[in-house]
Coordinates of C-alpha atoms in Angstrom, one line a residue:
M298 CA 0.2 0.1 0.1
Q299 CA 1.2 3.4 -0.8
N300 CA 0.4 4.5 2.6
E301 CA 2.4 1.8 4.6
M302 CA 4.8 3.3 7.0
K303 CA 7.9 0.7 8.7
M304 CA 10.3 1.2 11.8
P305 CA 11.9 4.7 11.5
E306 CA 15.7 4.8 11.6
R307 CA 16.1 8.2 12.2
V308 CA 13.7 10.7 14.6
C309 CA 13.3 13.7 16.1
F310 CA 12.6 14.8 19.3
V311 CA 11.4 18.4 19.6
G312 CA 11.8 19.6 23.2
L313 CA 15.6 18.6 25.4
G314 CA 13.6 19.3 29.2
K315 CA 13.7 17.2 31.9
L316 CA 12.0 14.7 30.2
G317 CA 13.1 15.1 26.4
A318 CA 16.7 15.1 27.2
P319 CA 16.8 11.5 29.0
I320 CA 14.6 10.1 26.2
A321 CA 16.2 11.4 23.2
A322 CA 19.4 9.8 24.9
A323 CA 18.0 6.4 25.4
T324 CA 16.1 6.1 22.3
A325 CA 19.8 6.9 20.3
A326 CA 21.2 4.3 23.3
A327 CA 18.9 1.7 22.0
G328 CA 20.5 2.5 18.1
V329 CA 18.0 4.8 16.4
E330 CA 19.2 7.7 14.7
V331 CA 18.4 11.1 16.5
V332 CA 18.2 14.4 15.9
A333 CA 17.2 16.8 19.1
V334 CA 15.2 20.3 18.8
D335 CA 15.6 22.4 21.8
R336 CA 15.5 26.6 21.6
D337 CA 17.8 26.7 24.4
A338 CA 20.9 27.0 22.9
E339 CA 23.0 25.7 26.2
R340 CA 20.9 22.8 26.0
V341 CA 21.9 22.0 22.7
A342 CA 25.5 22.6 23.2
A343 CA 25.4 20.4 26.0
V344 CA 24.2 17.8 23.6
N345 CA 26.3 18.0 21.5
R346 CA 29.7 17.9 23.6
G347 CA 28.3 14.3 24.8
E348 CA 27.1 16.0 27.8
A349 CA 23.3 15.5 30.1
A350 CA 21.3 18.6 29.0
V351 CA 19.4 18.3 32.1
E352 CA 19.8 16.7 35.5
E353 CA 18.5 13.1 35.9
P354 CA 19.6 10.0 37.5
G355 CA 21.5 8.1 34.8
L356 CA 21.6 10.6 31.7
D357 CA 25.2 11.4 32.5
A358 CA 26.4 7.8 32.0
L359 CA 23.7 7.1 29.1
M360 CA 25.3 10.1 27.2
E361 CA 28.8 8.8 27.5
R362 CA 27.5 5.5 26.4
V363 CA 25.9 7.0 23.6
G364 CA 29.3 8.6 22.6
R365 CA 31.1 5.3 22.6
A366 CA 28.6 3.7 20.1
G367 CA 29.3 6.6 17.5
G368 CA 27.3 9.3 18.9
R369 CA 23.9 8.6 17.4
L370 CA 22.5 11.8 19.0
R371 CA 23.0 15.4 18.0
A372 CA 21.0 18.4 18.5
T373 CA 19.9 21.5 17.3
T374 CA 17.8 24.4 17.5
E375 CA 16.0 24.7 14.1
V376 CA 12.7 22.3 13.5
V377 CA 13.3 22.6 9.9
E378 CA 16.6 21.3 10.1
A379 CA 16.2 18.7 12.2
V380 CA 12.9 17.1 10.3
G381 CA 14.0 18.3 6.7
G382 CA 17.6 18.1 6.6
G383 CA 17.8 15.6 9.0
G384 CA 16.0 13.4 7.1
A385 CA 13.6 12.2 10.2
E386 CA 10.9 9.6 9.5
M387 CA 9.2 10.0 13.1
T388 CA 8.9 13.5 15.1
F389 CA 7.9 13.4 18.6
L390 CA 6.5 16.6 20.3
I391 CA 7.5 16.8 24.2
V392 CA 7.3 20.5 24.9
P393 CA 5.3 22.3 27.8
T394 CA 1.7 22.6 27.9
P395 CA 0.9 24.5 31.0
S396 CA -2.6 24.3 32.9
G397 CA -4.8 27.5 31.9
E398 CA -7.2 29.1 34.2
D399 CA -10.1 26.7 33.5
G400 CA -7.9 23.6 34.6
G401 CA -7.1 22.3 30.7
F402 CA -4.2 22.6 29.0
V403 CA -2.5 25.4 27.1
L404 CA -1.6 24.5 23.3
D405 CA 0.5 27.2 22.7
A406 CA 4.0 25.4 22.7
V407 CA 2.9 22.3 20.8
L408 CA 1.0 24.4 18.1
A409 CA 4.1 26.3 17.5
A410 CA 6.3 23.0 17.0
V411 CA 4.1 21.5 14.7
R412 CA 3.8 24.2 12.6
E413 CA 7.1 24.4 12.6
V414 CA 7.4 20.5 11.6
G415 CA 4.8 21.4 8.9
K416 CA 7.1 23.6 7.2
A417 CA 9.6 21.9 7.1
L418 CA 7.4 18.7 5.8
R419 CA 5.8 20.9 3.2
M420 CA 9.4 20.5 1.5
S421 CA 9.5 16.8 1.7
R422 CA 6.9 14.5 0.8
R423 CA 8.8 11.3 2.4
R424 CA 6.7 9.5 4.8
H425 CA 6.4 11.3 8.1
V426 CA 4.8 10.4 11.5
V427 CA 4.2 13.1 14.3
V428 CA 3.8 11.8 17.7
V429 CA 2.3 14.4 20.1
T430 CA 3.7 13.1 23.6
S431 CA 2.7 16.3 25.9
T432 CA -0.2 15.9 28.0
V433 CA -3.2 17.5 26.2
M434 CA -7.3 17.7 26.3
P435 CA -9.1 15.2 24.8
G436 CA -10.1 16.3 21.5
S437 CA -6.8 18.4 21.0
T438 CA -4.9 16.0 18.6
A439 CA -7.4 15.8 15.9
G440 CA -8.7 19.2 16.5
P441 CA -6.2 22.1 16.7
I442 CA -3.3 20.0 16.2
R443 CA -4.2 18.3 13.4
E444 CA -5.5 21.2 11.5
A445 CA -2.2 23.1 12.2
L446 CA -0.4 20.6 10.9
E447 CA -2.0 19.9 7.9
S448 CA -2.1 23.8 7.1
A449 CA 1.4 23.9 7.6
S450 CA 2.8 21.1 5.8
G451 CA -0.1 21.2 2.6
R452 CA -0.6 17.5 3.0
V453 CA -3.5 15.6 4.3
V454 CA -3.4 13.5 7.6
G455 CA -3.7 9.7 6.8
G456 CA -3.8 10.5 3.3
D457 CA -1.7 8.5 0.5
D458 CA 1.3 10.9 1.0
G459 CA 2.3 9.1 4.2
L460 CA 1.8 11.9 6.7
G461 CA 0.4 10.1 9.8
L462 CA -0.3 11.7 13.4
C463 CA -0.1 10.1 17.0
Y464 CA -0.6 10.6 20.5
S465 CA 1.2 8.4 22.7
P466 CA 1.9 10.3 26.3
E467 CA 4.5 8.7 28.4
F468 CA 3.4 7.4 32.2
I469 CA 7.2 8.0 33.6
A470 CA 8.4 10.0 36.5
L471 CA 11.2 12.5 37.0
G472 CA 13.8 10.8 39.1
S473 CA 13.5 7.4 37.2
V474 CA 13.0 8.9 33.7
I475 CA 14.9 6.4 31.8
R476 CA 13.9 3.2 33.9
D477 CA 10.5 3.8 32.9
Y478 CA 10.8 5.0 29.5
L479 CA 12.7 1.5 28.4
T480 CA 10.6 -0.9 31.1
P481 CA 7.0 0.9 31.1
D482 CA 3.9 -1.1 32.4
L483 CA 2.0 -0.2 28.9
V484 CA 2.8 1.5 25.7
L485 CA -0.6 3.7 24.5
I486 CA -1.3 4.7 20.9
G487 CA -3.6 7.0 19.7
E488 CA -3.7 7.0 15.9
S489 CA -5.1 8.8 13.1
D490 CA -4.8 5.5 10.8
A491 CA -3.3 2.6 10.8
A492 CA -0.1 2.7 8.7
A493 CA 0.7 5.5 11.4
G494 CA 0.1 3.4 14.4
D495 CA 1.9 0.3 12.8
A496 CA 5.2 2.5 12.6
L497 CA 5.1 3.9 16.1
E498 CA 4.5 0.4 17.4
A499 CA 7.1 -0.9 15.6
F500 CA 9.7 1.9 17.3
S501 CA 8.4 1.4 20.5
R502 CA 9.0 -2.4 20.5
R503 CA 12.5 -1.7 19.4
V504 CA 13.2 0.9 22.0
T505 CA 11.8 -0.9 25.1
L506 CA 13.4 -3.9 26.8
N507 CA 10.3 -5.7 28.5
A508 CA 8.0 -6.3 25.5
P509 CA 5.4 -4.3 27.4
P510 CA 1.6 -4.6 26.4
V511 CA 0.6 -2.1 23.2
R512 CA -2.7 -0.5 23.6
R513 CA -4.1 1.4 20.3
M514 CA -7.2 3.6 20.0
N515 CA -8.3 6.5 18.2
L516 CA -6.8 9.8 19.3
V517 CA -9.3 11.1 21.9
N518 CA -9.1 7.9 23.4
A519 CA -5.7 7.7 23.8
E520 CA -5.6 11.5 25.2
L521 CA -8.1 10.3 27.8
T522 CA -6.6 7.4 29.1
K523 CA -3.8 9.4 30.0
L524 CA -5.8 11.8 32.2
T525 CA -8.1 9.1 33.6
L526 CA -5.1 6.9 34.7
N527 CA -2.9 9.5 36.6
T528 CA -6.3 10.8 38.4
F529 CA -7.2 7.1 39.7
V530 CA -3.2 6.9 41.0
T531 CA -4.1 10.3 42.6
T532 CA -7.4 8.5 44.1
K533 CA -5.6 6.0 45.1
L534 CA -2.8 7.5 46.9
T535 CA -5.4 10.1 48.5
F536 CA -7.3 6.8 49.8
A537 CA -4.4 5.6 51.4
N538 CA -3.4 8.7 53.0
T539 CA -7.0 9.1 54.3
V540 CA -6.6 5.3 55.9
A541 CA -3.5 7.4 57.6
A542 CA -5.6 9.8 58.8
V543 CA -8.0 7.4 60.5
C544 CA -5.2 5.1 61.9
E545 CA -3.7 8.2 63.4
G546 CA -7.0 8.7 65.7
L547 CA -7.0 4.8 67.0
P548 CA -4.0 3.6 69.6
G549 CA -2.3 0.7 67.8
A550 CA -3.6 1.3 64.6
D551 CA -1.1 1.3 61.4
V552 CA -1.6 2.3 58.2
D553 CA 1.6 -0.1 56.6
V554 CA -0.5 -2.7 58.4
V555 CA -3.8 -2.4 57.1
T556 CA -2.7 -1.3 53.3
G557 CA -0.3 -4.1 53.3
A558 CA -3.2 -6.3 53.8
I559 CA -6.0 -4.9 51.6
G560 CA -3.3 -4.6 49.2
L561 CA -3.1 -7.8 48.6
D562 CA -6.5 -8.1 46.9
S563 CA -5.8 -8.2 43.2
R564 CA -9.2 -6.1 43.1
V565 CA -6.6 -3.4 45.1
G566 CA -3.2 -4.1 44.5
S567 CA -0.3 -2.5 46.3
K568 CA 1.5 -0.2 44.0
C569 CA 0.7 3.6 45.4
L570 CA -0.9 2.8 48.5
K571 CA 1.4 4.1 51.1
G572 CA -0.3 6.5 53.1
A573 CA 2.4 9.3 54.0
T574 CA 2.2 12.6 52.5
G575 CA 0.0 13.7 49.3
Y576 CA 0.8 13.8 46.0
G577 CA 2.7 16.6 43.8
G578 CA 4.8 17.0 40.9
P579 CA 4.2 18.4 37.7
C580 CA 1.6 15.5 36.5
F581 CA -0.8 14.6 39.2
P582 CA -2.2 17.6 40.8
R583 CA -2.9 19.1 36.9
D584 CA -3.8 15.7 35.3
N585 CA -6.4 15.6 38.1
R586 CA -8.0 19.0 37.5
A587 CA -7.9 18.8 34.0
L588 CA -10.1 15.6 34.4
A589 CA -12.4 17.6 36.6
A590 CA -12.7 20.8 33.9
L591 CA -13.4 18.3 30.9
G592 CA -16.2 16.7 32.7
R593 CA -17.8 19.8 33.3
S594 CA -17.2 20.8 30.1
V595 CA -19.3 17.9 28.7
G596 CA -22.0 18.0 31.8
A597 CA -20.8 14.7 33.6
D598 CA -20.8 14.5 37.3
V599 CA -16.8 15.3 38.4
R600 CA -17.1 15.6 42.2
L601 CA -14.6 13.0 42.8
P602 CA -11.4 14.7 41.5
G603 CA -12.5 17.4 43.4
A604 CA -12.9 15.8 46.2
V605 CA -9.2 14.0 45.8
D606 CA -7.5 17.2 45.1
A607 CA -9.1 18.6 48.5
V608 CA -8.2 15.8 50.7
N609 CA -4.9 15.9 49.4
D610 CA -4.7 19.3 50.3
G611 CA -5.6 18.6 53.7
V612 CA -2.4 16.1 54.2
V613 CA -0.5 19.4 54.6
D614 CA -2.5 20.8 57.1
R615 CA -2.2 17.6 59.0
L616 CA 0.9 17.6 59.1
V617 CA 1.7 21.2 60.3
G618 CA -1.0 20.4 63.1
M619 CA 1.2 17.4 64.2
V620 CA 4.3 19.3 64.0
E621 CA 2.4 22.0 66.1
G622 CA 1.1 19.6 68.7
V623 CA 4.6 17.9 69.2
S624 CA 6.2 21.2 69.6
S625 CA 6.6 24.6 71.2
A626 CA 5.8 27.2 69.3
D627 CA 9.4 28.8 70.3
A628 CA 11.1 25.7 69.5
P629 CA 12.8 25.3 65.5
V630 CA 11.9 23.0 63.1
L631 CA 13.9 21.1 60.1
V632 CA 12.1 19.9 57.3
L633 CA 13.5 17.4 55.4
G634 CA 13.0 16.9 52.2
L635 CA 11.3 19.8 49.3
S636 CA 11.4 17.8 46.3
Y637 CA 8.3 16.0 45.7
K638 CA 9.8 12.7 45.5
P639 CA 13.5 11.5 45.8
G640 CA 15.6 11.2 42.8
T641 CA 14.8 15.0 41.2
G642 CA 15.2 18.6 42.4
V643 CA 11.6 19.4 41.1
V644 CA 9.6 21.0 44.0
E645 CA 6.4 21.6 42.4
Q646 CA 3.6 21.0 44.5
S647 CA 5.7 19.4 47.0
Q648 CA 4.2 19.2 50.3
G649 CA 7.3 19.1 52.1
L650 CA 7.9 22.5 50.3
M651 CA 4.3 23.2 52.0
V652 CA 4.5 22.1 55.3
A653 CA 7.7 24.4 55.2
E654 CA 6.3 27.5 53.8
R655 CA 3.0 27.0 56.2
L656 CA 4.8 26.9 59.4
A657 CA 7.2 29.6 58.5
A658 CA 4.0 31.8 58.0
T659 CA 2.5 31.0 61.7
G660 CA 6.4 32.5 63.0
R661 CA 7.9 29.6 63.6
R662 CA 12.2 29.5 62.8
V663 CA 11.9 27.0 60.0
V664 CA 15.1 25.7 58.3
V665 CA 14.9 23.3 55.4
H666 CA 17.2 20.7 53.2
D667 CA 17.0 18.5 50.2
P668 CA 19.8 16.9 48.1
M669 CA 18.7 17.9 45.0
G670 CA 15.8 20.8 45.3
M671 CA 17.3 23.7 47.5
D672 CA 18.1 25.9 44.6
A673 CA 14.1 25.5 43.4
A674 CA 13.1 26.0 46.8
R675 CA 14.8 29.1 47.1
E676 CA 12.7 30.5 44.3
T677 CA 9.4 29.7 46.2
L678 CA 10.7 30.4 49.8
G679 CA 12.8 33.0 49.6
G680 CA 14.2 34.3 52.9
A681 CA 11.0 32.7 55.0
V682 CA 13.4 29.9 55.8
G683 CA 16.8 29.0 56.7
Y684 CA 18.8 26.8 54.4
A685 CA 21.0 23.9 55.8
G686 CA 23.8 22.8 53.4
D687 CA 24.9 20.2 55.5
G688 CA 21.8 18.1 56.7
R689 CA 23.3 15.7 59.4
A690 CA 24.9 19.0 61.3
A691 CA 20.9 20.9 60.7
V692 CA 19.4 17.7 62.6
E693 CA 21.6 17.9 65.4
E694 CA 21.1 21.4 65.8
V695 CA 17.7 21.5 65.7
S696 CA 17.2 18.5 67.6
G697 CA 19.7 19.8 70.4
A698 CA 17.9 22.8 71.0
G699 CA 14.3 20.7 71.5
G700 CA 13.0 20.9 68.1
A701 CA 10.9 19.2 65.6
V702 CA 12.5 17.3 62.4
V703 CA 10.2 16.3 59.8
L704 CA 10.6 13.5 57.2
A705 CA 8.5 14.6 54.6
T706 CA 10.5 13.2 51.5
P707 CA 11.7 9.5 51.8
W708 CA 15.4 10.5 50.5
P709 CA 18.2 7.5 51.2
E710 CA 20.1 10.2 53.0
Y711 CA 17.4 10.7 55.5
A712 CA 17.5 6.4 56.6
A713 CA 19.5 7.1 59.7
V714 CA 18.3 10.5 60.3
G715 CA 17.0 9.3 64.1
S716 CA 20.3 7.7 64.9
V717 CA 21.7 11.7 64.7
M718 CA 19.0 13.7 66.9
R719 CA 19.9 14.8 70.3
G720 CA 16.5 15.5 71.5
G721 CA 13.3 16.9 70.1
V722 CA 10.8 15.2 68.1
L723 CA 11.2 13.6 64.9
V724 CA 7.7 13.5 62.7
D725 CA 8.1 10.6 60.2
A726 CA 5.6 11.0 57.4
W727 CA 7.1 7.8 55.6
R728 CA 7.6 5.7 58.7
G729 CA 11.6 5.2 57.2
V730 CA 12.8 5.8 60.7
E731 CA 13.3 2.6 63.2
V732 CA 12.4 3.9 66.3
S733 CA 14.9 1.3 68.5
G734 CA 17.6 3.6 67.0
L735 CA 16.4 6.7 68.4
A736 CA 18.5 8.1 71.1
A737 CA 16.4 7.6 74.8
G738 CA 13.9 10.9 75.2
V739 CA 13.7 11.7 71.8
G740 CA 10.0 12.0 70.7
Y741 CA 8.5 10.3 67.7
V742 CA 5.3 10.8 65.8
A743 CA 4.6 8.6 62.7
V744 CA 1.9 9.4 60.2
G745 CA -0.8 7.0 59.9
R746 CA 0.2 5.3 63.5
G747 CA -2.1 5.5 66.6
A748 CA -0.2 6.8 69.6
D749 CA -0.8 8.0 73.2
G750 CA -3.1 11.1 73.4
Q751 CA -0.3 14.0 72.2
G752 CA 0.9 11.5 69.5
V753 CA 4.3 11.4 70.7
R754 CA 6.3 7.9 71.7
S755 CA 9.6 7.9 73.1
K756 CA 11.9 5.1 72.5
A757 CA 10.9 3.6 75.9
E758 CA 7.2 4.1 75.4
A759 CA 7.5 2.2 71.8
A760 CA 9.6 -0.7 73.1

């Protein structure tokens, strides 16, 4: 058939951000020729020097591996050069889609990139598939994105000249981008036509290492699947946090025991069932709001996503109240963990950062520490808190002054924090500290565990 497409040997990635840069490198390491595009000349130069363009675990080593294999990855600031002159057969768009005031996603960057890709394709009639990876609202890919591509290219998507359009979001998290990309739970493909889907499936099967299941569908179903999957995960996370709150009011109750049991039921599953701090980061909160906005636009009852958001926000208030209940107002507080999860410096919607911010707003002296997120935290917290360069020294100082140490993000670096404390109280949101390792007289309170009337258990009381 004239519009049949095969596995592409050369692809283009538009966007060298926190997702695009490691994904491009992982693709090149899989043996595919990659041309990456970004407006940021420094990121482009870094890639062309064989260096990591962003900070992500494993990316430095991956870039070295790509270089040793013959340099299958290069970068440019020009889309037309990459798609047209570079001879790419498939282009992935991994550009920002910020949330709008209504909760939906703004397509400005995607449409700008699509128009540039379309211009390049107007100069060539070769077969090509454009893949939207950025999160968009259902109806966007078949609607304004397709219209912009056809207008700029002068070609018809799904027509006889071999122009295809797909929507294929990645279900990956910062801090584990490379692993999640290479070994996904599933590959989701929304396709304009079967030939485009065939080409993208062939590409995915070549790059991934674990033979993941592939689900192919029309464009709107794929867009909706992305939003609903993430919203389901936030619902599960929030349910676990609700169970944790209940446990805190029952002496002897332990959220880990309860969720560990219910997670064995195949209808539930154990993943994302850890009662601790609430969800944050660049995806979960906004995908949750986007599904609610979508539901309102079609007249559906979307109270559930709104309730999940409200309960999630309440976790911060509960943590702040817990700190205030176990330490005096004039005692210092140290918040350990400002990034929304270990392995990344991203603090967007981080509950550790929110706890620090709200405690500081009450007039408390607050000190913060994070292995990777300090610079980003300064942009939000400014001079409202103190910044500890040495986490261990900060624990010794704050606990020695009878203050509270809050374990908000479960970085491995904080696993031994209990043995460092000289006094005060440890508020453990992740229950990652063994009470037996605490010095005598150090107070301990864990999110999701019932305790005595004050919610504090010393080493002697816990024994």
